[in-house]
Amino acid sequence: MKFDRRTFLTLGLGAVAGGAVGINFTPVPWKLTDDVSIWTQNWPWTPVPQTGETSYKQTTCTLCPGGCGVSVRKVGKRCVKIEGTEGHPVNNGGVCLLGNSGLQYLYGPDRVRGPMKRAGRRGEGRFIEITWEEAISEVAEKLAKIRAAGKPHTVACMTGAQQDTVSALFARFLEAYGSPNLFKSPTAWDTQRLSARLMCGLDAAVGYDLDNADYILSFGSGLIDGWGSPVHHLANYGAWHDPDTKEKAYLVQAEPRLSLTAAKADAWVAVNPGAEGPLALAMVHVIIADGLYDKNFVNSYTTRFEDWTDPDGRQQAGFKRTVLENYSPDKLAKITGVAPERVRKIAREFARARKPVAICGTAQGDQAAALYHVMAVQALNALAGNINRPGGMQILEAEGPFPWPDVQKDAKAEKGLEKPRLDAPAAKPYPLADGLIHAFAGAVLAQKPYPVEALLVAGGDPAYFLPRASEAKKALSAIPLVVSFSPVFNDTAMYADYILPDDLYLESVRDVPSPPGLVPRVVGLTRAVTDPVYASRPAGDSLIAIAKAMGGTVAGSFAWKNYQAALKQAMGGKWRTLSSKGYWIDESPAPSWTQLFGGKRFSFCPTPPAGGRTGMKPQPLVVDIPGDAKSMPLLAVPVKSMQLENGQMAATPFMMKTIPDTVLDKADVLVVEVNPQTAGKLGIGNRKAARLATPFGEADVLVVHNEGVMPGLVGLPCGFGHAGYSRFVRGKGANYHALSGAVADPLTGHDVAWGVRARLTQA
Amino acid sequence: MIHKEEGNLPRYGMVIDLDKCTGCGACMVACQSENNVPFKENETNKLDSITWMRIFKVSNGEPFPGTEMVYLPRPCQHCEGQHPGHPPCTSVCPATATDYDHATGVVSQIYTRCFGCRYCMTACPYLVRYFNWWDPHFPADTEKYLSPDVSVRMRGVVEKCSFCFHRFQRAMDKAYYEGRKELEEMEYQTACTQACPAGAITFGDLNNPHHQVHKLKDSPRAFRLLEKLGTNPKVYYLSSKKWVRKACDNEMGKEHNKYRPKRK
């Protein structure tokens, strides 16, 4: 064969083509890429999770007050996933993002791994590990010393908002020890309870049967932003929007900002901030004027609706006349900012609905509400005749204190308890004050009425949540002995002398009170799903140990073997159900009006217990935010969302991943929402840096234009700016509470500020 | 390869009801904790923040107070493509690291095969794919909560939503053990579906007339993301708001509905 040019080309091209085809058919290159991938991935530092037997254990989540039943998937001894418990009366299988990421708390870098003693400056966060014996004896010794010096009243204690057995034990400790200074953060639920006491004359919590309501008028309550029992309401929301659901609820949201709830509601009423109460009154006016109220209920079970005679024999204007004469939607339009026609339309829809209900407690309900607002909303419910009716407002009578033996008090305790509370001077102007936690820091710093020697922090995070948090931090630094029982290094724990870490809800047994507002009541129980991961101990046990170490009547008041024994006694008849099922559900039927009120009536103009004979007439109160409107023309309002914060714990690393860049910017700078109209006037473009100033502090922010914010307001996300916790949350953004101040309700004195004066300047 | 039985095989898909979705974020975290998704100190750069399921906020852009907002959870859309098995990402992968499972319709990601060229990320119109720029780090004892069902990914590989395929495998194992070859609807559910408090996510076999998704996907409220691209996704959305359907479809005149399956 002649090897010419043609043969060369044929063979050459053939080889190329063959090679090209071959390379696609030979496995060698594919095998090589695969192998290279595998070889470059076998690093010893990439974790390989161990296998093991899978099991599920039930407990109740305590990360927020929601009280969800959670099911923990375990592989061997490790907890690997938290899911909602199917069939649980609160959450029926659903779970929120905080509950879902609970294991990041259990195993995470935020945990306090054992008893600690401060080694650095306060707030610095440097601690040394000590033994439990040392921790208990040192704390008990110091507390005994203060008591021996005749100053038991100078020891204060803060508990969380929830009234569980642990809070009750701390209250008991303070009583036996001899101090009146028990503080807890008041919530909107406390205001509603107070309102029920005034209007219904009953010591009762207020609940709303939203599962059965068909028209929900929400005065700023963030039904899907973490209000009450968040997962329960999210499930309700889903059910209302299911094509197969027959009974749907129509949701009207009155709020100045397009919150998630407002965005997802059937109607959004952009009411002026702080004017929810007046809006409710304007609706009351329409319902009375149109005669749309439940006449049976109003005539037979209420009082002071019509004009009435006071004990001095003077004629007093009744609720009806006061409202009709003063509070028409037209007259209040200027305050509420809502067109009278819209008010009339909604009020009529509400009154004509089959099962309407009005709810209150803004955002997550974790802040006290203005009493006049709550009373106006409860008047709406009374006019609708929905009290204790399916779908209505429920009066859930309190069960009384836990059935524990009486507290033993010696002379020292009696004497200490007679001393005025720390907040007594601050509480003086307010007839219905019952503990003003926001006055605590001021009292400590002023050393009036007396210097505070010690503080036990059994719940909450005052260094973060108290208004003017910088002042709270100064106060914490000024107290000689601060003992924290926090399971995590929260902002307050950074200021503690001793941390006696509590267990998490996955490690030991404790009760979980019924979630606020939930109908029916469901009391939960946490269970030891795993052995304690670190050297933590139930706070109840630590306290009992401290009391025992102090001896005398203090020890005598804590005669239980351990916290478990106290818990079992406190739960009484519920214990069997609780320990076997994990929750106890109140199955008793709602008492009828006659049973509920007994000879009493619902009073539209109740007489406050501390004097005043004229009755509390409805007031279109708008909580005024003080400050100079000229230098601070804007109003910064808190933006609460479940993604950032719910309850007293900071967000987890997983939650931080869900936060969009329209809330926290690349440089970890807080993003504030401003209406484009307002931003335009200030000359601040979209996504432009600015400086936010309030009378209490300043922060660098990034301004994002948002059409959903009322002009003149600045939406400030809550949940950032922690000084405690791990580097996954610490130091990101700014803390709203540090930038805001307290504004006292004229009746209760509780902080009811809905915002803070602010100024935005171009950076 | 010829897939004669394609029409009868399960096609797992999801229907997300935007009317029900509250944007709470439970699905995102349920997904992260189920699938050993890594986290880092700063997650604000959304281009390198790994979130298999991500919630987008969509606004109608109307001025106050006419503003409306919806939240749009976005998992991997598990595209079917114009012919079964031709989603945009699989055909571009040089390493066969992403594959289409003809038995379930799930688009997989095989980490040990991936060498990190990120071609699939550019091909995906839904931005569901994420690249591991760093080695995963689990601080303190968080390594203890890692699930053995899902391998932990290392630096240099792409990852994405798998419709919790390990749950399918577990369910199938159980079914085989019990002598069955088919799964009941509730036997295989994704972590996000299970966690959603509002019940906005429905998951199941789109081909099975007994599954809820089969009916829901034909709802007049149903639409898919960027349908005009012809990716034929197996994630359907429901919304009663026209502006939402329009915004998510980005519809362009006649092109709209071109690739939409015919309704019966």
Short mmCIF file of C-alpha atoms in Angstrom, two decimals, chain A residues 30 33-34 37-38 40-43 45-52 54 73 75 78-84 86 93-98 100-101 103-104 107-109 113 224 231 234-239 241-244 256-260 263-264 268 270 533-534 642-643 653-662 664-668 673 675 706-711 727-728 732, chain B residues 17-34 36-47 49-51 54-55 57 59 61-71 94-96 111-115 135-157 166-167 170 191 194-199 215-216 221 241:
data_model
loop_
_atom_site.label_atom_id
_atom_site.label_comp_id
_atom_site.label_asym_id
_atom_site.label_seq_id
_atom_site.Cartn_x
_atom_site.Cartn_y
_atom_site.Cartn_z
CA TRP A 30 -15.12 10.01 33.78
CA THR A 33 -12.89 13.12 37.38
CA ASP A 34 -14.92 11.08 39.79
CA SER A 37 -13.45 14.56 43.30
CA ILE A 38 -13.51 11.80 45.85
CA THR A 40 -10.04 15.77 47.19
CA GLN A 41 -12.98 15.37 49.54
CA ASN A 42 -11.61 12.91 52.03
CA TRP A 43 -10.53 15.39 54.62
CA TRP A 45 -12.12 17.59 59.34
CA THR A 46 -15.29 17.04 57.36
CA PRO A 47 -17.55 15.46 59.97
CA VAL A 48 -19.04 12.06 59.32
CA PRO A 49 -22.10 11.76 61.58
CA GLN A 50 -22.27 8.51 63.50
CA THR A 51 -25.14 6.17 62.87
CA GLY A 52 -27.22 4.57 65.56
CA THR A 54 -33.36 6.15 65.68
CA ARG A 73 -35.40 12.60 66.80
CA VAL A 75 -29.79 8.78 66.75
CA ARG A 78 -27.52 12.27 70.14
CA CYS A 79 -30.50 14.57 69.43
CA VAL A 80 -30.45 15.28 65.71
CA LYS A 81 -33.72 17.01 64.86
CA ILE A 82 -36.67 18.75 66.48
CA GLU A 83 -40.07 18.37 64.89
CA GLY A 84 -43.59 19.31 65.96
CA GLU A 86 -48.45 15.35 65.67
CA GLY A 93 -47.15 18.82 64.13
CA GLY A 94 -46.18 22.35 63.16
CA VAL A 95 -43.11 24.02 64.56
CA CYS A 96 -41.63 27.48 64.19
CA LEU A 97 -38.10 28.29 63.14
CA LEU A 98 -36.92 28.97 66.68
CA ASN A 100 -36.84 23.92 65.02
CA SER A 101 -33.35 25.17 65.75
CA LEU A 103 -30.57 21.91 69.10
CA GLN A 104 -28.30 24.80 68.19
CA TYR A 107 -25.17 21.87 71.72
CA GLY A 108 -24.28 25.38 70.68
CA PRO A 109 -21.66 27.94 71.63
CA ARG A 113 -21.31 24.86 80.47
CA ILE A 224 -48.64 35.61 62.41
CA VAL A 231 -47.61 28.13 65.76
CA LEU A 234 -50.13 30.14 62.00
CA ALA A 235 -52.01 26.85 61.73
CA ASN A 236 -55.30 28.72 62.07
CA TYR A 237 -54.23 31.12 59.37
CA GLY A 238 -53.48 28.22 57.05
CA ALA A 239 -56.85 26.66 57.78
CA HIS A 241 -57.11 29.96 53.60
CA ASP A 242 -57.74 26.36 52.74
CA PRO A 243 -60.25 25.96 49.92
CA ASP A 244 -61.75 23.00 51.77
CA PRO A 256 -49.50 51.65 61.08
CA ARG A 257 -47.00 49.44 59.33
CA LEU A 258 -47.48 46.70 56.78
CA SER A 259 -46.32 43.92 59.07
CA LEU A 260 -46.45 40.34 57.98
CA ALA A 263 -49.79 41.95 54.62
CA LYS A 264 -51.52 38.63 55.00
CA TRP A 268 -55.36 46.28 56.51
CA ALA A 270 -53.38 51.83 58.46
CA VAL A 533 -25.06 17.97 77.81
CA TYR A 534 -23.08 20.16 80.19
CA MET A 642 -40.53 35.59 64.38
CA GLN A 643 -37.39 35.35 62.29
CA PRO A 653 -27.44 30.70 63.65
CA PHE A 654 -30.08 28.93 61.54
CA MET A 655 -32.49 31.80 62.09
CA MET A 656 -29.83 34.29 61.08
CA LYS A 657 -29.71 32.51 57.72
CA THR A 658 -33.39 33.25 57.15
CA ILE A 659 -32.96 36.98 57.64
CA PRO A 660 -33.08 38.69 54.26
CA ASP A 661 -30.58 41.34 53.22
CA THR A 662 -33.39 43.85 53.41
CA LEU A 664 -29.54 43.01 57.94
CA ASP A 665 -27.01 44.31 55.44
CA LYS A 666 -23.79 42.75 54.18
CA ALA A 667 -21.70 44.74 56.62
CA ASP A 668 -23.98 43.56 59.44
CA GLU A 673 -37.56 50.74 56.65
CA ASN A 675 -41.43 55.23 53.27
CA ASN A 706 -40.51 50.46 51.91
CA GLU A 707 -43.97 51.44 50.72
CA GLY A 708 -45.50 49.47 53.58
CA VAL A 709 -44.39 51.91 56.26
CA MET A 710 -46.51 54.93 57.10
CA PRO A 711 -44.83 58.18 56.07
CA ARG A 727 -20.37 35.47 67.58
CA PHE A 728 -23.21 34.25 65.35
CA LYS A 732 -24.96 42.55 64.67
CA ASP B 17 -50.06 27.75 48.58
CA LEU B 18 -48.94 31.39 48.71
CA ASP B 19 -52.34 32.39 50.10
CA LYS B 20 -51.51 30.28 53.17
CA CYS B 21 -47.78 30.98 53.43
CA THR B 22 -47.04 33.48 56.19
CA GLY B 23 -43.34 33.85 55.47
CA CYS B 24 -42.50 32.63 58.98
CA GLY B 25 -39.32 30.83 57.89
CA ALA B 26 -40.05 27.49 59.59
CA CYS B 27 -39.52 25.65 56.30
CA MET B 28 -36.08 27.20 55.86
CA VAL B 29 -34.88 26.12 59.29
CA ALA B 30 -36.55 22.70 59.10
CA CYS B 31 -34.65 22.14 55.88
CA GLN B 32 -31.36 23.31 57.35
CA SER B 33 -31.64 21.12 60.42
CA GLU B 34 -32.78 18.09 58.43
CA ASN B 36 -26.95 19.30 57.90
CA VAL B 37 -26.74 22.65 56.13
CA PRO B 38 -23.66 24.55 57.34
CA PHE B 39 -23.82 28.04 58.79
CA LYS B 40 -21.26 30.75 59.25
CA GLU B 41 -20.72 33.88 61.24
CA ASN B 42 -22.01 36.26 58.61
CA GLU B 43 -24.92 35.15 56.52
CA THR B 44 -25.90 38.52 55.10
CA ASN B 45 -24.31 37.93 51.70
CA LYS B 46 -27.10 35.95 50.14
CA LEU B 47 -24.90 34.84 47.25
CA SER B 49 -25.40 31.89 52.20
CA ILE B 50 -26.52 28.30 51.70
CA THR B 51 -30.29 28.01 51.96
CA ARG B 54 -35.31 30.31 50.65
CA ILE B 55 -38.20 32.70 51.17
CA LYS B 57 -40.62 38.66 49.53
CA SER B 59 -44.40 43.24 46.69
CA GLY B 61 -44.95 48.01 44.56
CA GLU B 62 -48.07 50.10 45.11
CA PRO B 63 -47.69 53.19 47.30
CA PHE B 64 -48.84 53.25 50.96
CA PRO B 65 -51.41 52.09 51.99
CA GLY B 66 -52.17 50.08 48.85
CA THR B 67 -49.05 47.99 49.30
CA GLU B 68 -49.43 44.22 49.19
CA MET B 69 -46.86 41.59 49.93
CA VAL B 70 -46.55 37.86 49.52
CA TYR B 71 -43.86 35.46 50.58
CA PRO B 94 -19.42 17.49 33.08
CA ALA B 95 -19.04 15.17 36.04
CA THR B 96 -22.52 13.60 36.09
CA TYR B 111 -21.42 15.49 46.22
CA THR B 112 -18.59 13.01 45.80
CA ARG B 113 -18.74 13.42 42.04
CA CYS B 114 -18.87 17.21 42.02
CA PHE B 115 -15.59 18.97 41.38
CA ASP B 135 -15.33 23.96 54.78
CA PRO B 136 -18.33 23.47 57.05
CA HIS B 137 -17.67 24.44 60.64
CA PHE B 138 -19.82 23.27 63.51
CA PRO B 139 -18.90 25.27 66.61
CA ALA B 140 -19.03 23.96 70.20
CA ASP B 141 -20.77 20.60 70.20
CA THR B 142 -23.11 21.31 67.31
CA GLU B 143 -21.48 18.46 65.40
CA LYS B 144 -23.54 16.23 67.67
CA TYR B 145 -26.83 17.18 66.04
CA LEU B 146 -25.69 16.18 62.54
CA SER B 147 -27.94 13.61 60.97
CA PRO B 148 -26.31 10.46 59.60
CA ASP B 149 -28.92 10.35 56.83
CA VAL B 150 -27.35 13.24 54.94
CA SER B 151 -23.63 13.51 54.27
CA VAL B 152 -21.88 16.70 55.34
CA ARG B 153 -20.54 18.58 52.34
CA MET B 154 -17.01 19.87 52.15
CA ARG B 155 -15.55 22.93 50.52
CA GLY B 156 -15.65 22.98 46.74
CA VAL B 157 -18.92 21.22 45.99
CA HIS B 166 -33.06 10.23 52.19
CA ARG B 167 -36.60 10.20 53.53
CA ARG B 170 -35.95 5.23 54.29
CA ALA B 191 -38.95 18.25 56.18
CA GLN B 194 -43.82 18.56 57.77
CA ALA B 195 -42.73 21.70 59.61
CA CYS B 196 -44.91 24.33 57.89
CA PRO B 197 -47.23 25.54 60.66
CA ALA B 198 -49.76 26.93 58.19
CA GLY B 199 -49.87 23.78 56.10
CA LYS B 215 -55.57 17.75 42.30
CA LEU B 216 -53.99 20.94 43.57
CA ARG B 221 -54.82 29.40 41.15
CA LYS B 241 -53.79 37.25 43.43
#
